[in-house]
C-alpha positions as CSV (number, residue, x, y, z in Angstrom):
1,X,10.1,-13.2,-0.4
2,X,13.0,-14.2,-2.7
3,X,14.2,-10.6,-3.4
4,X,17.6,-9.1,-3.1
5,X,17.5,-5.7,-1.3
6,X,14.2,-3.8,-0.7
7,X,14.2,-4.8,2.9
8,X,11.6,-2.1,3.9
9,X,9.1,-3.3,1.2
10,X,9.6,-6.9,2.3
11,X,9.0,-6.1,6.0
12,X,5.9,-3.9,5.3
13,X,4.3,-6.7,3.2
14,X,5.3,-9.5,5.6
15,X,3.7,-7.5,8.5
16,X,0.5,-7.1,6.6
17,X,0.3,-10.8,6.0
18,X,1.2,-11.7,9.6
19,X,-1.3,-9.3,11.0
20,X,-3.9,-10.4,8.5
21,X,-4.3,-6.7,7.7
22,X,-4.1,-6.7,3.9
23,X,-5.0,-3.5,2.1
24,X,-7.4,-3.5,-0.9
25,X,-4.8,-1.9,-3.1
26,X,-1.0,-1.4,-3.0
27,X,1.1,0.9,-5.2
28,X,4.7,-0.3,-5.7
29,X,6.8,2.8,-6.7
30,X,10.3,3.2,-7.9
31,X,12.5,3.1,-11.0
32,X,12.7,0.4,-13.6
33,X,14.5,-2.8,-13.0
34,X,14.8,-2.9,-9.2
35,X,12.4,-5.6,-8.3
36,X,8.9,-4.1,-8.2
37,X,7.4,-6.7,-10.7
38,X,9.3,-9.6,-9.0
39,X,7.8,-8.5,-5.7
40,X,4.3,-8.3,-7.2
41,X,4.7,-11.9,-8.4
42,X,5.9,-13.1,-5.0
43,X,3.3,-11.1,-3.0
44,X,0.6,-12.5,-5.4
45,X,1.6,-16.0,-4.5
46,X,1.5,-15.2,-0.8
47,X,-1.9,-13.6,-1.1
48,X,-3.6,-16.5,-2.9
49,X,-2.0,-19.0,-0.4
50,X,-3.1,-16.9,2.6
51,X,-5.6,-18.9,4.6
52,X,-5.3,-21.9,2.3
53,X,-4.5,-25.4,3.6
54,X,-0.7,-26.1,3.4
55,X,-1.2,-29.1,1.1
56,X,-2.7,-26.9,-1.6
57,X,-0.2,-24.1,-1.4
58,X,2.5,-25.5,-3.7
59,X,-0.1,-26.1,-6.5
60,X,-1.5,-22.6,-6.1
61,X,2.0,-21.0,-6.2
62,X,2.9,-23.0,-9.3
63,X,-0.2,-22.0,-11.1
64,X,0.3,-18.4,-10.3
65,X,3.9,-18.6,-11.4
66,X,2.7,-20.1,-14.7
67,X,0.1,-17.4,-15.2
68,X,-2.9,-19.6,-15.1
69,X,-4.4,-19.3,-11.6
70,X,-8.1,-18.5,-11.9
71,X,-8.0,-15.9,-9.1
72,X,-5.1,-13.9,-10.5
73,X,-5.5,-11.3,-13.3
74,X,-2.5,-9.4,-14.9
75,X,-3.0,-6.2,-16.9
76,X,-0.3,-4.9,-19.3
77,X,-0.2,-1.8,-21.5
78,X,-1.3,-2.5,-25.1
79,X,-1.4,-1.1,-28.6
80,X,-4.7,-1.0,-30.5
81,X,-4.2,-2.6,-33.9
82,X,-7.1,-3.4,-36.2
83,X,-9.5,-3.7,-33.3
84,X,-7.2,-6.0,-31.3
85,X,-5.3,-5.1,-28.1
86,X,-1.6,-6.3,-28.4
87,X,1.1,-6.1,-25.7
88,X,4.5,-4.7,-26.8
89,X,5.8,-8.3,-27.0
90,X,2.8,-9.4,-29.2
91,X,3.2,-6.4,-31.4
92,X,6.9,-7.1,-31.8
93,X,6.2,-10.8,-32.7
94,X,3.9,-9.5,-35.5
95,X,6.5,-7.1,-36.8
96,X,4.5,-4.0,-35.8
97,X,6.5,-0.9,-35.1
98,X,4.9,2.0,-33.2
99,X,6.4,5.3,-32.2
100,X,4.2,5.9,-29.2
101,X,4.5,3.6,-26.2
102,X,1.6,1.1,-25.3
103,X,-1.1,2.2,-22.9
104,X,-3.4,0.7,-20.4
105,X,-6.8,1.2,-22.0
106,X,-10.3,1.2,-20.6
107,X,-11.2,-2.2,-22.0
108,X,-8.8,-4.2,-19.6
109,X,-9.9,-2.0,-16.7
110,X,-13.5,-3.0,-17.4
111,X,-12.3,-6.6,-17.5
112,X,-11.0,-6.1,-13.9
113,X,-14.5,-5.0,-12.8
114,X,-16.0,-8.1,-14.4
115,X,-13.3,-10.3,-12.9
116,X,-13.9,-8.9,-9.4
117,X,-17.7,-9.1,-9.7
118,X,-17.4,-12.9,-9.0
119,X,-16.0,-14.3,-5.8
120,X,-12.6,-16.1,-5.9
121,X,-12.8,-19.7,-7.2
122,X,-10.0,-21.3,-5.1
123,X,-8.1,-18.7,-3.0
124,X,-9.5,-16.6,-0.2
125,X,-9.1,-13.5,-2.3
126,X,-8.6,-12.4,-5.9
127,X,-5.5,-10.5,-7.0
128,X,-5.1,-8.1,-9.9
129,X,-1.6,-6.9,-11.0
130,X,-1.4,-3.7,-13.1
131,X,2.0,-3.2,-14.7
132,X,3.1,0.2,-15.8
133,X,0.0,1.8,-14.2
134,X,1.3,5.3,-15.2
135,X,0.4,4.5,-18.8
136,X,-3.4,4.5,-18.0
137,X,-5.6,6.6,-20.2
138,X,-7.8,9.1,-18.4
139,X,-10.9,7.0,-19.1
140,X,-9.1,3.9,-17.7
141,X,-7.9,5.7,-14.6
142,X,-11.4,7.0,-13.9
143,X,-12.9,3.5,-14.4
144,X,-10.3,2.0,-12.1
145,X,-11.2,4.6,-9.4
146,X,-14.7,3.2,-9.3
147,X,-13.3,-0.4,-8.9
148,X,-11.0,0.7,-6.1
149,X,-13.9,2.2,-4.2
150,X,-15.5,-1.3,-3.9
151,X,-12.9,-3.9,-4.7
152,X,-14.7,-6.8,-3.0
153,X,-12.7,-9.7,-1.8
154,X,-9.6,-8.7,-3.7
155,X,-6.3,-6.9,-3.6
156,X,-5.0,-4.8,-6.5
157,X,-1.2,-4.3,-7.0
158,X,-0.3,-1.2,-9.1
159,X,3.3,-0.8,-10.4
160,X,4.4,2.8,-11.4
161,X,7.6,4.9,-11.2
162,X,6.2,7.3,-8.6
163,X,3.0,8.6,-6.9
164,X,3.2,11.7,-9.1
165,X,2.7,9.6,-12.2
166,X,-0.9,8.6,-11.2
167,X,-4.0,10.5,-10.4
168,X,-3.9,11.7,-6.7
169,X,-7.4,10.1,-6.2
170,X,-6.0,6.7,-7.3
171,X,-2.9,7.1,-5.0
172,X,-5.1,8.0,-2.0
173,X,-6.9,4.6,-2.3
174,X,-3.6,2.6,-2.4
175,X,-1.1,1.7,0.3
176,X,2.2,3.0,-1.2
177,X,5.2,0.7,-0.9
178,X,8.4,2.5,-2.0
179,X,11.2,0.6,-3.8
180,X,14.8,2.0,-4.0
181,X,17.8,1.6,-6.1
182,X,20.1,-1.2,-5.0
183,X,23.6,-0.9,-3.6
184,X,26.5,-1.8,-5.8
185,X,27.0,-5.1,-4.1
186,X,23.2,-5.9,-4.3
187,X,23.2,-5.0,-8.0
188,X,26.2,-7.3,-8.7
189,X,24.5,-10.1,-6.7
190,X,21.3,-9.8,-8.9
191,X,23.3,-9.7,-12.1
192,X,25.3,-12.8,-11.1
193,X,22.1,-14.6,-10.1
194,X,20.4,-13.8,-13.4
195,X,23.4,-15.0,-15.5
196,X,24.6,-11.5,-16.4
197,X,28.0,-11.6,-14.5
198,X,29.7,-10.4,-17.7
199,X,28.1,-6.9,-17.3
200,X,30.2,-6.4,-14.1
201,X,33.2,-6.2,-16.4
202,X,31.9,-2.9,-17.8
203,X,32.0,-0.2,-15.0
204,X,30.7,2.4,-17.4
205,X,27.4,0.4,-17.8
206,X,27.2,-0.1,-14.0
207,X,27.5,3.7,-13.7
208,X,24.7,4.2,-16.1
209,X,22.5,1.7,-14.3
210,X,22.8,3.5,-10.9
211,X,21.6,0.6,-8.8
212,X,19.1,-0.9,-11.2
213,X,20.0,-4.4,-12.5
214,X,17.3,-4.1,-15.1
215,X,18.7,-0.9,-16.5
216,X,22.2,-2.5,-16.5
217,X,20.9,-5.3,-18.7
218,X,19.1,-2.9,-21.0
219,X,22.2,-0.8,-21.3
220,X,24.4,-3.8,-22.1
221,X,22.0,-5.1,-24.8
222,X,21.9,-1.6,-26.4
223,X,25.7,-1.4,-26.3
224,X,25.9,-4.7,-28.1
225,X,24.0,-3.3,-31.0
226,X,26.5,-0.5,-31.6
227,X,29.0,-1.3,-34.3
228,X,32.7,-1.3,-33.4
């Protein structure tokens, strides 16, 4: 896994792959900007290549990276606008401004059930990634619970800030993988790698970030909008 820090998470997931003891669902917990989504992408690639002939793995990885592998489904929170579900990025592109944050609604959760009702097309298992799982509506959470009871040949990856942010019944059906804030050296390494070395020149922003490279980048971008 190409991830800086999070050694415990890396070891837990590597052991699951090595022992061929992959859980039907994982819950990646921890604050924003510390590598949960990056790990989900890396682990997804490992899962769809697990048990696949080596000569096919590079193509599978690339397709998963490009977001067009037939056995991978990604779910994001959305806004409901004129009967359409729009992600935050899509809403922004259309110039829509909403006060409330986007949510994971029941329609995409039903899409998961439909997606998993068919066997995987290429890989040995299907993979579903649910970003910001804590934004699920009550109906969506209950619908997901039914899917988690019988996921079929699949692994679901849920990403949320903590176990407290989800229904206990959902958490009980997932193998929780905790993620932690990075050390100062690890945070600096990530920022340099991502082309944000200039943020290191602002110790006050690094203090705000508290071991989250993602929060450091957000804080810097916000600081840039403040007039002198």
